[in-house]
PDB file of C-alpha atoms in Angstrom:
ATOM      1  CA  MET W   1      96.365 100.266 117.548  1.00 54.00           C
ATOM      2  CA  GLY W   2      95.836 103.095 115.099  1.00 56.00           C
ATOM      3  CA  ASN W   3      96.879 106.629 115.928  1.00 65.00           C
ATOM      4  CA  LEU W   4      93.914 108.012 117.873  1.00 71.00           C
ATOM      5  CA  GLN W   5      95.874 111.058 119.115  1.00 70.00           C
ATOM      6  CA  LYS W   6      94.637 113.051 116.110  1.00 73.00           C
ATOM      7  CA  PHE W   7      91.047 112.798 117.408  1.00 79.00           C
ATOM      8  CA  ASP W   8      90.024 115.020 120.281  1.00 76.00           C
ATOM      9  CA  LYS W   9      86.348 114.106 119.926  1.00 80.00           C
ATOM     10  CA  LEU W  10      83.961 112.086 117.791  1.00 87.00           C
ATOM     11  CA  ASP W  11      81.158 114.107 116.308  1.00 89.00           C
ATOM     12  CA  HIS W  12      78.685 113.056 113.615  1.00 96.00           C
ATOM     13  CA  ALA W  13      78.943 109.604 115.195  1.00 97.00           C
ATOM     14  CA  ALA W  14      76.712 106.579 115.692  1.00 98.00           C
ATOM     15  CA  ILE W  15      77.086 103.320 117.580  1.00 98.00           C
ATOM     16  CA  LEU W  16      76.344 100.105 115.690  1.00 98.00           C
ATOM     17  CA  ILE W  17      75.591  97.138 117.968  1.00 97.00           C
ATOM     18  CA  VAL W  18      75.971  93.948 115.919  1.00 96.00           C
ATOM     19  CA  ASP W  19      74.232  90.696 116.886  1.00 89.00           C
ATOM     20  CA  ILE W  20      74.220  91.079 120.668  1.00 87.00           C
ATOM     21  CA  THR W  21      71.207  88.787 120.786  1.00 86.00           C
ATOM     22  CA  LYS W  22      69.997  86.096 123.132  1.00 83.00           C
ATOM     23  CA  GLU W  23      70.893  83.445 120.544  1.00 77.00           C
ATOM     24  CA  PHE W  24      74.565  84.362 120.879  1.00 65.00           C
ATOM     25  CA  LEU W  25      74.883  85.553 124.490  1.00 70.00           C
ATOM     26  CA  VAL W  26      72.318  83.725 126.646  1.00 68.00           C
ATOM     27  CA  SER W  27      73.197  80.278 127.947  1.00 59.00           C
ATOM     28  CA  ASP W  28      70.354  78.433 126.204  1.00 63.00           C
ATOM     29  CA  GLY W  29      70.976  80.113 122.832  1.00 56.00           C
ATOM     30  CA  VAL W  30      71.665  77.977 119.762  1.00 64.00           C
ATOM     31  CA  LYS W  31      75.061  79.535 119.004  1.00 60.00           C
ATOM     32  CA  VAL W  32      76.367  80.914 122.304  1.00 51.00           C
ATOM     33  CA  VAL W  33      79.694  82.707 121.909  1.00 61.00           C
ATOM     34  CA  ALA W  34      82.232  81.606 124.540  1.00 64.00           C
ATOM     35  CA  GLU W  35      83.136  84.261 127.113  1.00 72.00           C
ATOM     36  CA  SER W  36      80.741  86.769 125.539  1.00 77.00           C
ATOM     37  CA  GLU W  37      79.449  87.873 128.941  1.00 85.00           C
ATOM     38  CA  ALA W  38      82.672  89.922 129.232  1.00 89.00           C
ATOM     39  CA  ILE W  39      81.466  92.364 126.565  1.00 94.00           C
ATOM     40  CA  VAL W  40      78.129  93.195 128.218  1.00 94.00           C
ATOM     41  CA  LYS W  41      79.352  95.803 130.756  1.00 97.00           C
ATOM     42  CA  PRO W  42      81.626  97.680 128.313  1.00 97.00           C
ATOM     43  CA  ASN W  43      78.728  97.831 125.833  1.00 97.00           C
ATOM     44  CA  GLN W  44      76.361  99.066 128.563  1.00 98.00           C
ATOM     45  CA  ASP W  45      78.802 101.843 129.434  1.00 98.00           C
ATOM     46  CA  LEU W  46      79.352 102.801 125.785  1.00 98.00           C
ATOM     47  CA  ILE W  47      75.639 102.843 124.977  1.00 98.00           C
ATOM     48  CA  ALA W  48      74.903 104.939 128.076  1.00 97.00           C
ATOM     49  CA  ALA W  49      77.597 107.439 127.060  1.00 97.00           C
ATOM     50  CA  GLY W  50      76.231 107.512 123.515  1.00 97.00           C
ATOM     51  CA  ARG W  51      72.712 108.212 124.713  1.00 96.00           C
ATOM     52  CA  ALA W  52      73.976 110.921 127.076  1.00 95.00           C
ATOM     53  CA  ALA W  53      75.791 112.563 124.160  1.00 95.00           C
ATOM     54  CA  GLY W  54      72.749 112.281 121.872  1.00 95.00           C
ATOM     55  CA  ILE W  55      74.488 109.781 119.596  1.00 96.00           C
ATOM     56  CA  PRO W  56      72.211 107.473 117.545  1.00 98.00           C
ATOM     57  CA  ILE W  57      72.286 103.836 118.651  1.00 98.00           C
ATOM     58  CA  LEU W  58      71.551 101.283 115.920  1.00 98.00           C
ATOM     59  CA  TYR W  59      71.002  97.609 116.692  1.00 97.00           C
ATOM     60  CA  CYS W  60      71.949  95.525 113.649  1.00 95.00           C
ATOM     61  CA  ASN W  61      70.791  91.970 114.284  1.00 93.00           C
ATOM     62  CA  ASP W  62      70.494  88.714 112.405  1.00 81.00           C
ATOM     63  CA  THR W  63      66.811  88.241 111.638  1.00 74.00           C
ATOM     64  CA  HIS W  64      66.213  85.175 109.504  1.00 58.00           C
ATOM     65  CA  ARG W  65      62.952  83.876 108.055  1.00 66.00           C
ATOM     66  CA  PRO W  66      61.808  80.577 109.528  1.00 70.00           C
ATOM     67  CA  GLY W  67      61.237  77.819 107.002  1.00 63.00           C
ATOM     68  CA  LYS W  68      62.723  79.797 104.105  1.00 59.00           C
ATOM     69  CA  PRO W  69      65.957  79.271 102.161  1.00 55.00           C
ATOM     70  CA  ASP W  70      68.894  81.155 103.631  1.00 60.00           C
ATOM     71  CA  ALA W  71      72.473  80.994 102.335  1.00 65.00           C
ATOM     72  CA  GLU W  72      73.940  81.502 105.824  1.00 65.00           C
ATOM     73  CA  PHE W  73      72.411  78.223 106.943  1.00 55.00           C
ATOM     74  CA  GLU W  74      74.405  76.315 104.344  1.00 56.00           C
ATOM     75  CA  LEU W  75      77.535  77.289 106.271  1.00 59.00           C
ATOM     76  CA  CYS W  76      76.302  77.420 109.861  1.00 67.00           C
ATOM     77  CA  SER W  77      73.384  76.208 111.939  1.00 63.00           C
ATOM     78  CA  ASP W  78      69.942  77.853 111.863  1.00 60.00           C
ATOM     79  CA  HIS W  79      69.670  80.815 114.231  1.00 60.00           C
ATOM     80  CA  CYS W  80      67.938  84.122 115.032  1.00 54.00           C
ATOM     81  CA  PHE W  81      64.556  83.466 113.462  1.00 64.00           C
ATOM     82  CA  ALA W  82      62.337  86.553 113.321  1.00 67.00           C
ATOM     83  CA  GLY W  83      59.815  86.661 116.143  1.00 73.00           C
ATOM     84  CA  THR W  84      61.690  84.217 118.389  1.00 74.00           C
ATOM     85  CA  PRO W  85      63.374  85.075 121.704  1.00 71.00           C
ATOM     86  CA  GLY W  86      66.763  84.123 120.257  1.00 67.00           C
ATOM     87  CA  ALA W  87      66.607  87.020 117.787  1.00 76.00           C
ATOM     88  CA  GLU W  88      65.967  89.575 120.550  1.00 81.00           C
ATOM     89  CA  VAL W  89      68.663  91.833 121.968  1.00 84.00           C
ATOM     90  CA  ILE W  90      69.819  90.696 125.409  1.00 86.00           C
ATOM     91  CA  ASP W  91      67.891  92.277 128.277  1.00 89.00           C
ATOM     92  CA  GLN W  92      70.922  94.160 129.649  1.00 94.00           C
ATOM     93  CA  LEU W  93      71.281  96.104 126.375  1.00 95.00           C
ATOM     94  CA  ALA W  94      67.622  96.379 125.395  1.00 95.00           C
ATOM     95  CA  PRO W  95      66.892  99.027 122.761  1.00 96.00           C
ATOM     96  CA  GLN W  96      65.051 102.167 123.826  1.00 96.00           C
ATOM     97  CA  PRO W  97      62.250 103.770 121.788  1.00 96.00           C
ATOM     98  CA  GLN W  98      64.615 106.348 120.262  1.00 96.00           C
ATOM     99  CA  ASP W  99      67.045 103.662 119.033  1.00 98.00           C
ATOM    100  CA  TYR W 100      67.050 102.120 115.576  1.00 98.00           C
ATOM    101  CA  GLN W 101      66.740  98.419 114.766  1.00 95.00           C
ATOM    102  CA  ILE W 102      68.196  97.228 111.468  1.00 96.00           C
ATOM    103  CA  PRO W 103      67.364  93.591 110.666  1.00 93.00           C
ATOM    104  CA  LYS W 104      69.948  91.816 108.546  1.00 91.00           C
ATOM    105  CA  ARG W 105      70.132  88.460 106.789  1.00 82.00           C
ATOM    106  CA  ARG W 106      73.833  88.423 105.970  1.00 87.00           C
ATOM    107  CA  TYR W 107      76.987  89.014 107.968  1.00 90.00           C
ATOM    108  CA  SER W 108      77.356  92.702 107.112  1.00 96.00           C
ATOM    109  CA  ALA W 109      74.821  95.090 108.611  1.00 97.00           C
ATOM    110  CA  PHE W 110      75.080  97.130 105.398  1.00 98.00           C
ATOM    111  CA  PHE W 111      74.355  94.379 102.877  1.00 95.00           C
ATOM    112  CA  GLN W 112      70.869  94.939 101.408  1.00 94.00           C
ATOM    113  CA  THR W 113      69.567  96.754 104.508  1.00 97.00           C
ATOM    114  CA  ASP W 114      68.670 100.408 104.988  1.00 97.00           C
ATOM    115  CA  LEU W 115      71.585 101.042 107.365  1.00 98.00           C
ATOM    116  CA  ASP W 116      73.586 103.229 104.970  1.00 98.00           C
ATOM    117  CA  ILE W 117      70.670 105.508 104.040  1.00 98.00           C
ATOM    118  CA  THR W 118      69.659 105.757 107.705  1.00 98.00           C
ATOM    119  CA  LEU W 119      73.170 106.821 108.732  1.00 98.00           C
ATOM    120  CA  ARG W 120      73.379 109.342 105.881  1.00 98.00           C
ATOM    121  CA  GLU W 121      70.007 110.848 106.832  1.00 98.00           C
ATOM    122  CA  LEU W 122      71.325 111.194 110.387  1.00 98.00           C
ATOM    123  CA  GLY W 123      74.468 112.955 109.135  1.00 98.00           C
ATOM    124  CA  VAL W 124      76.758 110.232 110.480  1.00 98.00           C
ATOM    125  CA  LYS W 125      80.401 110.167 109.396  1.00 97.00           C
ATOM    126  CA  ASN W 126      81.966 108.123 112.207  1.00 97.00           C
ATOM    127  CA  VAL W 127      80.731 104.707 113.325  1.00 98.00           C
ATOM    128  CA  ILE W 128      81.647 102.808 116.462  1.00 98.00           C
ATOM    129  CA  VAL W 129      81.052  99.104 115.818  1.00 98.00           C
ATOM    130  CA  THR W 130      80.639  96.535 118.604  1.00 98.00           C
ATOM    131  CA  GLY W 131      79.267  93.002 118.954  1.00 95.00           C
ATOM    132  CA  VAL W 132      79.811  89.418 117.866  1.00 92.00           C
ATOM    133  CA  LEU W 133      81.538  87.808 116.206  1.00 91.00           C
ATOM    134  CA  THR W 134      84.564  90.060 115.740  1.00 95.00           C
ATOM    135  CA  ASN W 135      85.836  87.929 112.877  1.00 94.00           C
ATOM    136  CA  ILE W 136      82.516  87.513 111.045  1.00 90.00           C
ATOM    137  CA  CYS W 137      79.630  89.978 111.388  1.00 93.00           C
ATOM    138  CA  VAL W 138      81.572  92.784 113.089  1.00 97.00           C
ATOM    139  CA  ARG W 139      84.413  92.550 110.597  1.00 97.00           C
ATOM    140  CA  SER W 140      82.047  92.357 107.593  1.00 97.00           C
ATOM    141  CA  THR W 141      80.184  95.423 108.857  1.00 98.00           C
ATOM    142  CA  VAL W 142      83.459  97.271 109.407  1.00 98.00           C
ATOM    143  CA  HIS W 143      84.654  96.455 105.884  1.00 98.00           C
ATOM    144  CA  ASP W 144      81.457  97.753 104.291  1.00 98.00           C
ATOM    145  CA  ALA W 145      81.454 100.862 106.490  1.00 98.00           C
ATOM    146  CA  PHE W 146      84.979 101.640 105.296  1.00 98.00           C
ATOM    147  CA  PHE W 147      84.074 100.946 101.661  1.00 98.00           C
ATOM    148  CA  LEU W 148      81.117 103.348 101.991  1.00 98.00           C
ATOM    149  CA  GLY W 149      83.302 106.150 103.319  1.00 98.00           C
ATOM    150  CA  TYR W 150      82.645 106.035 107.066  1.00 98.00           C
ATOM    151  CA  ARG W 151      85.465 106.403 109.583  1.00 96.00           C
ATOM    152  CA  VAL W 152      85.340 103.268 111.742  1.00 97.00           C
ATOM    153  CA  PHE W 153      86.196 102.742 115.410  1.00 97.00           C
ATOM    154  CA  VAL W 154      86.079  99.343 117.118  1.00 98.00           C
ATOM    155  CA  PRO W 155      86.378  99.104 120.916  1.00 97.00           C
ATOM    156  CA  ALA W 156      88.084  95.737 121.391  1.00 97.00           C
ATOM    157  CA  ASP W 157      86.505  95.088 124.788  1.00 97.00           C
ATOM    158  CA  CYS W 158      83.019  95.510 123.264  1.00 97.00           C
ATOM    159  CA  CYS W 159      83.516  92.639 120.795  1.00 96.00           C
ATOM    160  CA  GLN W 160      84.029  88.896 121.043  1.00 92.00           C
ATOM    161  CA  GLY W 161      85.384  86.546 118.394  1.00 92.00           C
ATOM    162  CA  SER W 162      85.280  82.821 117.734  1.00 87.00           C
ATOM    163  CA  SER W 163      88.431  82.518 119.860  1.00 91.00           C
ATOM    164  CA  LYS W 164      90.938  84.939 121.371  1.00 94.00           C
ATOM    165  CA  ALA W 165      93.440  84.318 118.579  1.00 96.00           C
ATOM    166  CA  ILE W 166      90.840  84.879 115.856  1.00 95.00           C
ATOM    167  CA  HIS W 167      89.449  87.939 117.680  1.00 96.00           C
ATOM    168  CA  ASP W 168      92.953  89.417 117.923  1.00 97.00           C
ATOM    169  CA  ALA W 169      93.715  88.676 114.265  1.00 97.00           C
ATOM    170  CA  ALA W 170      90.480  90.334 113.108  1.00 98.00           C
ATOM    171  CA  LEU W 171      91.228  93.403 115.237  1.00 97.00           C
ATOM    172  CA  TRP W 172      94.766  93.611 113.850  1.00 97.00           C
ATOM    173  CA  ASP W 173      93.375  93.504 110.319  1.00 97.00           C
ATOM    174  CA  ILE W 174      90.766  96.176 111.091  1.00 97.00           C
ATOM    175  CA  ASP W 175      93.305  98.425 112.802  1.00 96.00           C
ATOM    176  CA  HIS W 176      95.779  98.249 109.931  1.00 95.00           C
ATOM    177  CA  TYR W 177      93.438  98.496 106.941  1.00 96.00           C
ATOM    178  CA  TYR W 178      89.884  99.577 107.833  1.00 97.00           C
ATOM    179  CA  GLY W 179      89.742 101.780 110.889  1.00 95.00           C
ATOM    180  CA  TYR W 180      90.824 102.319 114.457  1.00 96.00           C
ATOM    181  CA  VAL W 181      90.835  99.710 117.205  1.00 96.00           C
ATOM    182  CA  THR W 182      90.518 101.222 120.657  1.00 96.00           C
ATOM    183  CA  ASP W 183      88.792 100.397 123.947  1.00 96.00           C
ATOM    184  CA  SER W 184      85.438 101.444 125.374  1.00 97.00           C
ATOM    185  CA  ALA W 185      86.972 103.943 127.811  1.00 96.00           C
ATOM    186  CA  THR W 186      88.655 105.840 124.970  1.00 94.00           C
ATOM    187  CA  ALA W 187      85.531 105.730 122.799  1.00 95.00           C
ATOM    188  CA  ILE W 188      83.462 107.059 125.720  1.00 96.00           C
ATOM    189  CA  ARG W 189      85.978 109.844 126.295  1.00 93.00           C
ATOM    190  CA  LEU W 190      85.837 110.853 122.630  1.00 93.00           C
ATOM    191  CA  LEU W 191      82.029 110.856 122.662  1.00 92.00           C
ATOM    192  CA  SER W 192      81.806 112.818 125.895  1.00 86.00           C
ATOM    193  CA  ARG W 193      83.913 115.808 124.807  1.00 75.00           C
TER     194      ARG W 193
END
């Protein structure tokens, strides 16, 4: 893991929750991610700490158009159609009125969305990125955040990958080249100071 000792707190921060939707985490979803229930409690704790610290929470979710062409569907099955239960955030992590919802149609939450301008208007410099899949949408979001000049933190226990090996490989890559991999307890501590 990256050297987090140089950080005594995280200010100008936001939490980006990527694709924690019913499609991916509820048993009757189209693309349920194996063992994803393990990330619910750490995300609940992180979000609660973020809200207590006045940190913006941004839900960045796949929201595809039913019956329309979509390049993602050439590579994977149809999922997260706008207006369907599958595209909704899971009940345990439901957005609150003060939270932001950023619909996305590609893996990265930054690609052709208003996420970057929203973060800049909020004065955000540090982003904590959580969600599924670590190796696809989380990683793509992390890459773009780094390219756009944000400092990136990824709590490993708040993410789930296609498999443990792939999850671990994506985290290694992030930690060495794009940001800091940590855990939810450390992220909460940094937010709470």
